[in-house]
XYZ file of C-alpha atoms in Angstrom:
643
model
C -33.919 94.690 -77.562
C -32.303 97.179 -79.978
C -30.791 95.403 -82.992
C -27.212 94.265 -82.444
C -27.271 94.517 -78.658
C -28.129 90.870 -78.111
C -24.625 89.806 -79.175
C -22.866 92.293 -76.890
C -21.236 91.277 -73.602
C -23.465 91.837 -70.519
C -21.561 94.917 -69.258
C -21.885 96.658 -72.640
C -25.630 95.908 -72.723
C -25.833 97.496 -69.264
C -23.971 100.553 -70.578
C -26.598 101.007 -73.308
C -29.374 100.680 -70.750
C -27.670 103.578 -68.947
C -27.445 105.527 -72.225
C -31.171 104.878 -72.904
C -31.902 106.409 -69.482
C -29.777 109.473 -70.320
C -27.239 108.619 -67.592
C -23.484 109.065 -67.619
C -21.690 105.814 -66.836
C -18.435 104.314 -65.588
C -17.157 100.884 -66.648
C -14.859 99.708 -63.818
C -12.730 96.698 -64.670
C -9.618 95.211 -63.115
C -6.424 94.331 -64.944
C -6.927 92.038 -67.943
C -10.713 92.473 -67.945
C -10.853 93.654 -71.557
C -11.882 97.281 -70.919
C -10.525 98.443 -74.293
C -12.502 95.640 -76.001
C -15.657 96.921 -74.260
C -14.844 100.532 -75.195
C -14.428 99.592 -78.862
C -17.762 97.724 -78.838
C -19.518 100.663 -77.156
C -18.170 103.038 -79.838
C -19.224 100.710 -82.686
C -22.726 100.192 -81.269
C -23.178 103.915 -80.506
C -22.329 104.749 -84.145
C -24.554 101.921 -85.452
C -27.530 103.191 -83.445
C -26.797 106.892 -84.120
C -25.406 107.045 -87.697
C -25.336 110.853 -87.839
C -23.991 111.457 -84.322
C -20.382 112.314 -83.628
C -18.418 110.387 -81.003
C -15.351 111.690 -79.153
C -13.012 109.237 -77.503
C -10.194 110.497 -75.305
C -7.321 108.566 -73.889
C -4.037 109.142 -72.127
C -1.351 108.567 -74.784
C -0.868 108.974 -78.529
C -0.161 105.205 -78.724
C -3.606 104.440 -77.241
C -5.180 106.921 -79.682
C -3.680 105.015 -82.628
C -4.795 101.643 -81.237
C -8.437 102.739 -80.982
C -8.362 104.459 -84.395
C -7.109 101.215 -85.948
C -9.865 99.178 -84.290
C -12.719 101.556 -85.154
C -12.208 103.395 -88.406
C -15.202 105.724 -88.880
C -15.611 109.290 -90.091
C -17.886 110.167 -87.144
C -15.292 109.153 -84.552
C -12.738 111.618 -83.221
C -10.010 109.933 -81.130
C -7.471 112.148 -79.375
C -5.586 112.713 -76.158
C -7.501 114.685 -73.532
C -5.165 117.665 -73.995
C -5.721 117.783 -77.749
C -9.498 117.503 -77.310
C -9.600 120.389 -74.838
C -7.323 122.571 -76.972
C -9.447 121.911 -80.098
C -12.507 122.932 -78.048
C -11.127 126.280 -76.836
C -8.412 127.405 -79.288
C -10.722 129.530 -81.486
C -11.940 131.636 -78.529
C -8.848 133.835 -78.400
C -10.467 136.824 -76.668
C -11.672 134.575 -73.830
C -8.342 132.704 -73.715
C -6.415 135.955 -73.173
C -8.889 137.068 -70.523
C -8.554 133.684 -68.779
C -4.746 133.858 -68.685
C -4.840 137.372 -67.214
C -7.462 136.406 -64.601
C -5.542 133.267 -63.607
C -2.191 135.112 -63.503
C -3.785 137.549 -61.019
C -5.145 134.704 -58.880
C -2.697 133.938 -56.048
C -4.146 130.434 -55.596
C -3.168 129.428 -59.152
C 0.590 129.020 -58.754
C 1.236 127.471 -62.173
C 0.124 130.569 -64.092
C 1.922 133.794 -63.218
C 3.736 136.666 -64.863
C 6.317 137.547 -62.233
C 7.457 140.930 -63.567
C 3.887 142.288 -63.843
C 1.577 142.344 -60.847
C -1.323 142.854 -61.164
C -1.482 141.952 -64.860
C -3.456 144.664 -66.739
C -6.496 143.683 -68.817
C -4.841 144.819 -72.057
C -1.630 142.822 -71.402
C -2.164 140.550 -74.419
C -3.495 143.303 -76.710
C -0.588 142.695 -79.111
C -0.086 138.963 -79.456
C 0.474 138.206 -83.168
C -0.186 134.453 -82.997
C -2.689 134.574 -80.137
C -2.551 132.189 -77.181
C -0.731 129.004 -78.233
C -0.422 125.470 -76.844
C 3.100 123.995 -77.077
C 5.571 121.613 -75.391
C 6.940 124.431 -73.239
C 5.411 127.292 -71.260
C 5.975 131.053 -71.601
C 2.986 132.766 -70.030
C 4.472 136.195 -70.859
C 4.214 135.329 -74.562
C 0.818 133.644 -74.268
C 2.285 130.127 -74.636
C 0.801 127.425 -72.416
C 1.815 123.781 -71.982
C 0.046 120.590 -70.796
C -0.607 121.510 -67.159
C -1.656 125.105 -67.843
C -4.053 123.961 -70.581
C -6.081 121.908 -68.072
C -6.385 124.897 -65.716
C -7.321 127.328 -68.503
C -9.884 124.936 -70.046
C -11.505 124.309 -66.651
C -11.744 128.081 -66.061
C -13.363 128.699 -69.470
C -15.909 125.859 -69.185
C -16.862 127.082 -65.704
C -17.273 130.698 -66.796
C -18.904 130.150 -70.198
C -21.734 127.543 -70.197
C -22.090 128.261 -73.923
C -18.770 126.482 -74.448
C -20.278 123.309 -72.932
C -23.287 123.695 -75.226
C -21.020 123.945 -78.279
C -19.152 120.744 -77.320
C -22.383 118.896 -76.430
C -23.928 119.913 -79.767
C -20.855 118.633 -81.569
C -20.530 115.303 -79.709
C -23.515 113.199 -78.627
C -21.082 110.812 -76.909
C -17.824 111.563 -75.100
C -15.888 108.533 -73.880
C -12.820 108.808 -71.636
C -10.448 105.839 -71.441
C -8.107 105.284 -68.452
C -10.232 107.823 -66.558
C -8.281 107.262 -63.316
C -5.240 109.013 -64.850
C -7.330 112.032 -65.851
C -6.857 115.285 -63.958
C -9.487 116.359 -61.402
C -9.914 119.567 -63.405
C -10.901 117.579 -66.515
C -13.448 115.446 -64.647
C -14.867 118.614 -63.054
C -15.228 120.133 -66.528
C -17.258 117.175 -67.862
C -19.295 116.293 -64.775
C -19.852 119.677 -63.102
C -19.443 122.522 -65.600
C -21.230 120.641 -68.414
C -24.396 120.618 -66.260
C -24.645 124.412 -66.640
C -25.655 123.827 -70.254
C -29.234 122.684 -70.968
C -28.066 120.546 -73.916
C -27.786 116.797 -73.373
C -25.115 114.252 -74.194
C -23.546 111.156 -72.637
C -20.186 111.035 -70.875
C -18.761 107.538 -70.426
C -15.688 106.621 -68.370
C -13.593 103.444 -68.695
C -10.840 102.442 -66.278
C -9.720 100.972 -62.993
C -9.263 102.864 -59.718
C -6.629 100.308 -58.632
C -4.452 101.259 -61.618
C -4.314 104.927 -60.684
C -0.527 105.294 -60.422
C 0.062 108.909 -61.464
C 0.162 111.729 -58.926
C -2.010 114.113 -60.928
C -4.817 111.665 -61.770
C -8.254 111.808 -60.115
C -7.895 108.169 -59.000
C -11.614 107.394 -58.674
C -15.061 108.875 -59.293
C -16.391 108.225 -55.775
C -17.587 111.850 -55.458
C -19.668 111.512 -58.638
C -20.992 107.913 -58.511
C -24.429 106.920 -57.216
C -27.882 105.527 -57.954
C -29.588 108.890 -58.585
C -30.304 109.830 -62.207
C -27.900 112.793 -61.898
C -25.036 110.604 -60.699
C -22.595 108.479 -62.689
C -23.809 104.880 -62.999
C -20.984 102.433 -62.177
C -20.931 99.116 -64.051
C -18.311 96.640 -62.747
C -16.554 94.211 -65.099
C -15.251 91.351 -62.974
C -13.749 88.950 -65.507
C -9.998 88.508 -65.987
C -8.789 87.267 -69.379
C -5.025 87.723 -68.812
C -3.740 86.346 -65.533
C -3.448 82.750 -64.313
C -5.440 81.733 -61.227
C -2.685 82.267 -58.662
C -2.004 85.822 -59.921
C -5.756 86.581 -59.845
C -5.910 85.313 -56.237
C -2.994 87.553 -55.213
C -4.403 90.575 -57.091
C -7.780 90.166 -55.352
C -6.006 90.408 -51.978
C -4.535 93.731 -53.090
C -7.729 95.346 -54.433
C -9.437 97.835 -52.124
C -12.521 98.796 -54.175
C -14.712 95.738 -53.667
C -14.189 94.253 -57.150
C -13.228 90.580 -56.859
C -11.987 89.345 -60.220
C -12.775 85.894 -61.546
C -11.424 84.020 -64.582
C -13.225 84.749 -67.841
C -15.971 82.334 -68.889
C -14.647 82.537 -72.446
C -12.750 79.274 -73.206
C -10.748 81.216 -75.827
C -9.433 83.760 -73.284
C -5.596 83.892 -73.178
C -5.498 82.588 -69.594
C -7.493 79.442 -70.479
C -6.233 76.135 -71.877
C -8.802 73.573 -73.027
C -11.496 75.498 -71.165
C -9.535 75.361 -67.878
C -7.860 78.350 -66.198
C -4.042 78.228 -66.086
C -2.644 78.019 -62.541
C 0.661 79.851 -63.093
C 3.231 80.455 -60.347
C 3.630 83.228 -57.785
C 6.898 83.449 -55.837
C 8.144 85.718 -53.067
C 11.950 85.524 -53.124
C 14.202 87.142 -50.553
C 17.884 87.193 -49.584
C 20.242 89.063 -47.301
C 22.671 90.180 -50.026
C 20.310 91.805 -52.546
C 22.121 90.608 -55.687
C 19.612 90.671 -58.535
C 21.797 88.445 -60.739
C 21.411 85.716 -58.085
C 17.603 86.093 -58.343
C 17.760 85.816 -62.140
C 20.015 82.749 -61.925
C 17.595 81.101 -59.457
C 14.599 81.668 -61.761
C 16.517 80.467 -64.821
C 17.760 77.301 -63.087
C 14.570 76.319 -61.245
C 11.734 77.740 -63.347
C 13.258 77.962 -66.878
C 12.906 81.760 -67.157
C 14.865 83.367 -70.013
C 16.062 86.892 -69.240
C 17.521 87.210 -72.753
C 14.017 87.165 -74.202
C 12.752 90.692 -73.557
C 9.385 89.970 -75.225
C 8.549 87.202 -72.740
C 10.377 88.224 -69.554
C 10.520 91.619 -67.803
C 12.210 92.850 -64.658
C 10.269 95.763 -63.165
C 12.024 98.416 -61.066
C 10.468 101.517 -59.543
C 12.776 104.100 -61.164
C 14.978 104.578 -64.228
C 17.837 105.274 -61.816
C 17.590 101.747 -60.412
C 17.796 100.392 -63.978
C 20.461 102.678 -65.520
C 23.492 100.768 -64.194
C 22.091 97.322 -65.038
C 20.989 98.402 -68.512
C 24.310 100.134 -69.233
C 23.506 103.870 -69.486
C 24.638 105.060 -66.041
C 26.838 107.963 -67.291
C 24.095 109.470 -69.437
C 21.597 109.124 -66.596
C 23.935 110.874 -64.173
C 24.557 113.747 -66.617
C 20.824 114.406 -67.026
C 19.707 113.635 -63.487
C 22.579 113.984 -60.990
C 24.627 117.022 -62.048
C 25.093 118.924 -58.784
C 26.816 121.847 -60.510
C 23.423 122.471 -62.110
C 21.796 121.982 -58.684
C 24.121 124.683 -57.325
C 23.255 126.949 -60.255
C 19.552 126.487 -59.396
C 20.316 127.313 -55.752
C 21.943 130.579 -56.881
C 18.996 131.371 -59.194
C 16.535 130.795 -56.349
C 18.543 132.987 -53.992
C 18.546 135.860 -56.518
C 14.788 135.528 -57.018
C 13.786 135.024 -53.358
C 15.936 137.937 -52.161
C 14.977 140.296 -55.017
C 18.653 140.846 -55.898
C 18.501 143.818 -58.262
C 22.034 143.586 -59.709
C 22.334 143.250 -63.487
C 24.273 140.034 -64.136
C 23.640 139.948 -67.900
C 27.329 140.380 -68.779
C 28.803 138.335 -65.921
C 30.036 134.776 -65.876
C 28.548 132.213 -63.480
C 31.780 132.427 -61.426
C 31.511 136.229 -61.174
C 27.887 135.969 -60.008
C 28.885 133.512 -57.249
C 31.717 135.832 -56.202
C 29.456 138.916 -56.128
C 26.805 137.137 -54.023
C 29.318 135.671 -51.551
C 31.293 138.894 -51.090
C 31.094 140.342 -47.579
C 28.836 137.582 -46.270
C 29.424 135.229 -43.359
C 27.662 132.513 -41.369
C 24.143 131.593 -42.472
C 24.075 134.301 -45.154
C 27.180 132.876 -46.788
C 25.876 129.291 -46.548
C 22.785 130.334 -48.527
C 24.992 131.101 -51.573
C 27.427 128.218 -51.176
C 27.038 124.616 -52.338
C 25.384 122.141 -49.968
C 27.531 119.198 -48.786
C 26.201 116.951 -51.577
C 26.907 119.635 -54.179
C 30.393 120.242 -52.778
C 31.311 116.538 -52.982
C 30.285 116.537 -56.657
C 32.156 119.791 -57.346
C 35.325 118.462 -55.653
C 35.157 115.371 -57.823
C 34.584 117.411 -61.005
C 36.888 120.428 -60.533
C 37.586 120.887 -64.243
C 33.880 120.786 -65.102
C 33.099 123.288 -62.323
C 35.767 125.717 -63.547
C 34.323 125.424 -67.042
C 30.786 126.121 -65.725
C 32.085 129.200 -63.869
C 33.486 130.550 -67.148
C 30.079 130.457 -68.890
C 27.921 133.549 -69.319
C 25.399 133.461 -66.461
C 22.494 134.853 -68.526
C 22.741 131.841 -70.867
C 23.847 129.192 -68.350
C 20.960 130.066 -66.008
C 18.365 129.464 -68.761
C 19.620 125.999 -69.691
C 16.973 123.471 -68.670
C 18.101 119.882 -68.052
C 15.763 117.078 -66.978
C 15.890 113.280 -67.224
C 12.701 113.314 -69.340
C 14.783 114.913 -72.113
C 16.837 111.728 -72.142
C 14.275 109.085 -71.222
C 10.933 110.122 -72.671
C 9.850 107.322 -74.985
C 6.684 108.871 -76.389
C 6.857 108.375 -80.150
C 5.852 111.193 -82.439
C 5.090 110.613 -86.119
C 6.161 113.291 -88.560
C 2.515 113.458 -89.676
C 1.496 114.402 -86.141
C 3.341 117.723 -85.880
C 0.235 119.349 -84.394
C 0.221 116.783 -81.572
C 2.364 117.266 -78.506
C 5.064 114.617 -78.745
C 8.317 113.537 -77.207
C 10.145 115.561 -74.539
C 13.514 114.337 -75.824
C 15.956 117.171 -76.445
C 17.407 117.785 -79.908
C 20.727 116.093 -79.115
C 19.018 112.876 -77.977
C 16.658 113.035 -80.986
C 19.670 113.305 -83.313
C 21.354 110.312 -81.661
C 18.121 108.349 -82.059
C 18.134 109.166 -85.788
C 21.669 107.810 -86.131
C 20.927 104.638 -84.185
C 17.636 104.159 -86.056
C 19.558 104.100 -89.319
C 22.073 101.625 -87.880
C 19.246 99.376 -86.583
C 17.345 99.437 -89.895
C 20.493 98.349 -91.716
C 21.375 95.669 -89.151
C 17.827 94.271 -89.333
C 18.062 94.128 -93.152
C 15.221 96.658 -93.584
C 17.100 98.114 -96.541
C 14.243 100.048 -98.193
C 13.343 101.776 -94.908
C 17.043 102.407 -94.315
C 17.438 104.047 -97.743
C 14.445 106.311 -97.078
C 15.680 107.264 -93.596
C 19.305 108.036 -94.451
C 20.407 111.428 -95.751
C 22.373 109.609 -98.453
C 19.341 108.442 -100.471
C 19.293 111.284 -103.017
C 22.900 110.537 -104.020
C 22.334 106.881 -104.970
C 22.658 107.006 -108.750
C 24.927 104.063 -109.501
C 26.273 100.736 -108.248
C 29.368 102.595 -107.037
C 27.284 104.938 -104.874
C 25.423 101.947 -103.385
C 28.755 100.314 -102.587
C 30.011 103.536 -100.964
C 26.856 103.762 -98.820
C 27.309 100.116 -97.743
C 30.891 100.850 -96.666
C 29.788 104.036 -94.864
C 27.042 102.416 -92.820
C 29.117 99.335 -91.999
C 31.935 101.481 -90.631
C 29.314 103.224 -88.477
C 27.834 99.924 -87.256
C 31.194 99.036 -85.723
C 31.335 102.011 -83.355
C 33.753 100.355 -80.936
C 34.894 102.873 -78.309
C 34.015 105.941 -80.392
C 32.477 108.813 -78.455
C 29.074 110.323 -79.164
C 30.706 113.340 -80.832
C 32.908 111.146 -83.031
C 29.857 109.201 -84.213
C 27.838 112.403 -84.838
C 30.666 113.763 -87.012
C 31.241 110.419 -88.721
C 27.508 110.019 -89.546
C 27.502 113.574 -90.910
C 30.596 113.111 -93.098
C 29.245 109.850 -94.470
C 25.808 111.443 -95.065
C 24.080 108.781 -92.958
C 22.628 111.489 -90.702
C 23.447 115.133 -91.428
C 24.004 117.639 -88.624
C 20.942 119.909 -88.867
C 20.048 123.392 -87.598
C 18.404 121.951 -84.474
C 21.595 120.213 -83.380
C 23.707 123.299 -84.186
C 21.351 125.430 -82.059
C 21.538 122.853 -79.251
C 25.365 122.996 -79.242
C 25.207 126.808 -78.996
C 22.404 127.141 -76.437
C 23.270 124.121 -74.290
C 27.030 124.138 -74.678
C 27.623 122.864 -71.124
C 25.297 119.864 -71.567
C 26.595 119.063 -75.057
C 30.193 119.094 -73.801
C 29.288 116.624 -71.051
C 27.441 114.219 -73.357
C 29.846 114.335 -76.319
C 32.623 112.417 -74.530
C 30.380 109.499 -73.483
C 30.858 106.383 -75.602
C 28.213 105.984 -78.308
C 27.892 102.326 -77.280
C 26.371 103.587 -74.000
C 23.754 105.535 -75.949
C 23.013 102.313 -77.861
C 22.218 100.654 -74.514
C 19.783 103.478 -73.739
C 18.216 103.071 -77.202
C 17.688 99.338 -76.609
C 16.113 100.068 -73.208
C 13.679 102.692 -74.529
C 12.774 100.516 -77.513
C 11.817 97.656 -75.157
C 14.724 95.444 -76.261
C 16.004 94.779 -72.728
C 14.448 92.771 -69.881
C 14.127 96.016 -67.851
C 11.200 98.374 -67.421
C 10.012 100.836 -64.820
C 6.932 99.825 -62.909
C 5.019 102.886 -64.126
C 5.929 102.354 -67.774
C 4.735 98.734 -67.750
C 1.087 99.705 -67.238
C -1.059 98.443 -70.102
C 1.481 95.795 -71.145
C 1.743 92.076 -70.398
C 4.519 89.450 -70.371
C 4.784 85.712 -69.739
C 7.218 86.121 -66.843
C 7.397 89.152 -64.564
C 10.017 89.793 -61.864
C 9.128 92.713 -59.557
C 11.995 94.269 -57.591
C 10.628 95.722 -54.346
C 13.109 98.560 -53.849
C 11.806 102.113 -53.543
C 15.227 103.514 -54.522
C 15.167 106.177 -51.821
C 11.864 107.521 -53.191
C 9.747 108.518 -50.183
C 6.505 108.324 -52.170
C 6.678 104.528 -51.906
C 7.430 102.041 -49.140
C 7.229 98.330 -49.954
C 8.014 97.280 -46.370
C 5.015 99.211 -45.059
C 2.861 97.718 -47.831
C 3.280 94.249 -46.301
C 2.895 95.564 -42.759
C -0.071 97.840 -43.506
C 1.568 100.693 -41.583
C 2.797 104.218 -42.288
C 1.270 107.124 -44.197
C -2.110 106.267 -45.774
C -1.261 108.069 -49.036
C 2.129 106.290 -49.379
C 0.460 102.952 -48.582
C -2.272 103.542 -51.181
C 0.250 104.595 -53.836
C 2.518 101.590 -53.139
C -0.380 99.123 -53.140
C -1.560 100.358 -56.545
C 1.854 100.206 -58.209
C 2.337 96.704 -56.763
C -1.085 95.656 -58.093
C -0.227 96.964 -61.564
C 3.120 95.102 -61.551
C 1.706 91.764 -60.397
C -1.103 91.808 -62.972
C 1.289 92.098 -65.932
C 2.111 88.371 -65.613
C 0.448 86.012 -68.098
C 2.190 82.886 -66.776
C 4.592 83.396 -63.858
C 5.166 86.115 -61.273
C 8.180 86.480 -58.973
C 8.679 89.236 -56.406
C 12.086 89.946 -54.860
C 12.475 91.672 -51.479
C 15.974 92.364 -50.122
C 16.392 91.432 -46.456
C 12.758 91.614 -45.255
C 11.994 91.404 -41.535
C 9.992 88.535 -40.017
C 6.647 90.394 -40.177
C 7.053 91.051 -43.911
C 7.850 87.355 -44.502
C 4.799 86.338 -42.435
C 2.517 88.561 -44.551
C 4.139 87.284 -47.757
C 3.192 83.728 -46.701
C -0.441 84.847 -46.352
C -0.450 86.510 -49.799
C 1.750 84.095 -51.773
C 1.323 80.815 -49.870
C 3.835 79.304 -47.450
C 5.614 77.116 -50.032
C 6.053 80.039 -52.419
C 8.110 82.206 -50.027
C 11.740 81.222 -50.644
C 15.018 82.387 -49.092
C 17.660 82.295 -51.873
C 20.558 83.654 -49.775
């Protein structure tokens, strides 16, 4: 056996057998199986056996990139997100990039890439493009700027059309490993497993992941179309151990899996789910009541099972959506501004009407109110309804008459361009200043500014004084004991925000030089005046609640966001929040749409397998058939009515 392989775990030895045979491989492992541990060992061994070869490792998030970089620090290893890897592979081929954008814009089947005003797009459309085609956070196809989704389409097109591109990448990287493959786009998998074959060069593509943890709409989900025993097919290597969950959670999770993998406790006596060489049993509970009060559920678990919902590191409550959490976590007003503003919904309805009906009028100098008036004039019946608010919009408008009148006074050309989305408020992807070339957080510049202020407050409160001094805009003025004393007074007055509004705190932090108002915030106030005016009157203490939630300092998390994490105690709230993509009732009954059932089963599997000690599931007012199925899955004694 090759030196060093003897000490590797069996699945990793099998991977290297596959590599020796020149075969691409897939390591399939359930939750808690130690897939990242295997990936790290594969990378280390590949470098040890091929000291001059370069290895590319791609994963889904910047956080995962950093984790792998920290565990394997080697000059021959390039760790990145899939998007960054693809962009680095194609960005220098500007002539081909421009040609691809034009070809795709002229392709009616590619809806994401179009230049509406020009059809067909001429071949010389991008002849003058000073900075070439660029990859950014936002998309402006007219200016040659593509974002995440367009990049995948463009890269797939280029790798399909130019086999030489595959040769270049294969020559550069002997090994390409893709972590969390199930979340990877179909276009990306097609690039590596179909288009790469057009090149005569050889390399190894390795996938790591779990089909049961495929919880994102745009992920491939599984490699069933590519797996097989033939040399040309991807060789699947299952990893059946579970190092995280207690026995009862493993038993439940095995009932939920649909891919044939039956997990078993790890044989390693040092695994987290073992004590003295024996697997922990844990608890699994199915709780239900007729009233649906979550605080009653929490009280029951605290009183009978010693759960502590004040300890956010040990105990998490998982809900399907941020909207279901916003009220409980204390940021309902901010959530509603970014996600439930039906004046903006009405504006979008007007925009769509203008576009769909090719309205040729020039509204560049009109207010939003004047545009509504012009479109409604002389219309009746169905035609008029098309340019009036829907019932839901009208209820919101009636309840916010002053806000609606203000919106009508705004210049339509600017108001119509203002983009508002809950991701701008809730995105928690961190972005280091050193990573400016990476695509980072979707937070808007107002939310980013508020985060800066609260960061400074938190650093001071947590006695991280050196970090606080570096972060504050006051640091260059500290020249004496008096200036230190003044800074202390300034920050302490800011800590006690009381009922101050967001705008009051922004101005206060600026005056006290804790966080200066910068050009980005000034531009935000000008370009998104409507949104700024809505947010500025919310209490800053509500933003602090949002900050705590996004920083993981509350017991709440969405079910999607919890993937990859683990906690001692996990409470799963089975409420789809009016989201038709999921149906927890049908999950227990095995009925309804196959795609909704599959999606719900996977998110439920992910939630249950976060628990290191105890799992509780709460279902509001289930019918008898759901309770009967719960008794099969959880055990008769573990299904409890807490009404």
